[in-house]
Amino acid sequence: MTFTASPAGMPAPARPLVSLRSVSKTFSNGTLALEHMSLDIGQGEFVSLLGPSGCGKSTALRIIAGLGAPSSGSLDWPTSMHDATGKAEPEVSFVFQEPTLMPWATVYENVWLPLRLRGISKKAAASDVREALAMVGLEKFETAYPRELSGGMKMRVSIARALVTRPRLLLMDEPFAALDEITRFKLNNDLLTLWEKFGWTVIFVTHSVFESVYLSSRIVVMAARPGRVFTDMGVEAPYPRGDEFRTSTVYNDCCRQASDALDAAMNASVPA
Amino acid sequence: MSEILPAPASSATSSGSGFRRALGLVFSPTLVRILVPVLMLFLLLAVWQWYVVAHKVPPYILPSPVLVANALVKDWPILGAALVVTLKITFTALILALVGGVALAILISQSKWVELAIYPYAVILQVTPIVAISPLIIIYTPSTQVALLICAWIVAFFPVLSNTAQGLKSTDHNLLNLFELYRASRWQTLFWLRIPAALPYFLAGLRIAGGLALIAAVVAEFAAGSAGSGSGLAFRLLEAQFRLNIPRLFAALILLSVTGVLIFFATSLVSHLLLRKWHESALRREN
Ligand SMILES: Nc1ncnc2c1ncn2[C@@H]1O[C@H](COP(=O)(O)OP(=O)(O)OP(=O)(O)O)[C@@H](O)[C@H]1O
Ligand SMILES: [Mg+2]
């Protein structure tokens, strides 16, 4: 089996935005979810985490988001400012697998939330909130309640809420897993357009080989039990990527490589 | 082929549905929902009246509806005053239960220690029958009114506490993570996330507590047996029984039922108004 890129072969980004250094995570019930996971995420990359269920993708993402500290190892933010307590203040946003909206709040209020928590009034937040809603094409639904929206629209509200703080790093945990393929393709394209436009860094967890190849500049395949980085491959295709990319040979080759890597990772994972 | 088939069928159903629509206008669902029970009530009253008259049942066994209505009018000065007393106790107890229950639930949600220290005793207070505690409460309190109030409060307080505490604990895990991610303070999380998320639970508790407060006010008065000007409907009910004034007993009973029903509707309305915009329980599904 050959891969275009191995961890050693990847051109290391000049200044990573965030690095996991030998991070391990053991849960209180004894589950070793991650073991010695090291990963550098460069500024402006679109990195997909791909791996079998239970390999620790969500755990890794949550550690990067600061939700739950690693049991050992460390998390570095080389380029970000540190506040007085020494705690990094990176602009991180998280998109959960479910929309995770507050059902009692309107679309506007849901998107306003991150700013509200920073003490920005409803009025003062208006232009930012409207801009974020416009990015996901929901400017007409400000006053709707979540229950009045379709699944795809809820997901877009959730994305707008993540964007409203203008994050430097966007963490997405299988955000489109519950959506139908057409909506999913559309949101994929929207996400790529925004990413190119604003130069964010994205870490995107997915189960889908096709989705990861279509979106990412780099795919990190993980193996399970214990969770670790198995293969780290680049997707050498230029952006912008449109629907014609899905039929190109580069796309096919990358899909084959990624799914081979995923198979190998499955085999390398100790059975549960 | 399949396109032409529905044509005759649809013309047939359209006239049928037109008729049904006309019916629907006259008997709109809300109207039907009010009309049917009211008709049922009149039917029952008619049968009752007929039975009593036809079989010459003496009024001290079963008074006729007309006699009960008479008693309601004639004894209104007594019954009305008693109703006011019972209502006062019920609503004061309910309000105190809401304040106390919510405050304690919030306290419990903020500290594991408070929960460990307080919750077991709240449960003990709840599971001990109020009739068994009331004699003690009557001994220890300065007046019967206060004793009744305390009894009603004990009973109404627990559903508010346990429902609200449960609601405050069942906040969506991902939303809590979201608040944590954005470095929300404990108070922001409480006021903007936990409390709104607990609202449906609290309102379910309110609906139970409203009914229980009335029941407890009556039960406690049975146990306390107060008399004189400060006596409530329960005492008037017992008194009517002793004097074999059965029409008045029925009249008092009707007042209690109506009060209970009104409390139920009031609490349901409050709940509906607060939740109608977003909560599943208040939605009229359109699919
Ligand atoms: N809170 C927890 N307590 C105990 N074990 C946990 C907890 N969260 C996750 N785990 C375990 O850690 C391992 C990794 O879980 P994680 O959720 O990161 O997997 P994943 O790669 O995101 O899987 P999926 O693709 O199914 O979402 C699993 O074996 C899981 O059982
Ligand atoms: Mg996961």
XYZ file of C-alpha atoms in Angstrom, chain B residues 44-72 74-75 240-241 244-254:
44
model
C -77.147 14.167 33.799
C -78.930 16.890 35.784
C -82.206 16.062 34.057
C -81.868 12.356 34.816
C -80.950 13.174 38.410
C -83.929 15.496 38.867
C -86.269 12.947 37.300
C -84.919 10.130 39.474
C -85.296 12.088 42.729
C -88.806 13.270 41.907
C -90.026 9.980 40.456
C -88.734 7.847 43.314
C -89.476 10.427 46.012
C -85.938 10.233 47.373
C -85.815 12.243 50.632
C -83.542 15.323 50.381
C -81.341 14.194 53.316
C -80.349 11.155 51.203
C -80.079 12.724 47.773
C -81.290 16.279 47.156
C -82.495 17.203 43.690
C -80.369 19.555 41.567
C -82.966 22.269 42.051
C -82.668 21.990 45.841
C -78.881 22.125 45.600
C -79.111 25.235 43.423
C -81.458 26.757 45.982
C -79.036 25.992 48.783
C -76.228 27.547 46.783
C -79.702 30.811 49.939
C -76.510 29.869 51.786
C -73.576 20.417 56.808
C -73.026 16.694 57.156
C -77.914 16.485 57.728
C -78.143 19.589 55.562
C -77.278 17.575 52.480
C -78.248 20.217 49.878
C -75.719 22.568 51.436
C -73.141 19.793 51.497
C -73.632 19.331 47.765
C -73.439 23.068 47.210
C -70.120 23.229 49.070
C -68.874 20.273 47.076
C -69.777 21.952 43.795
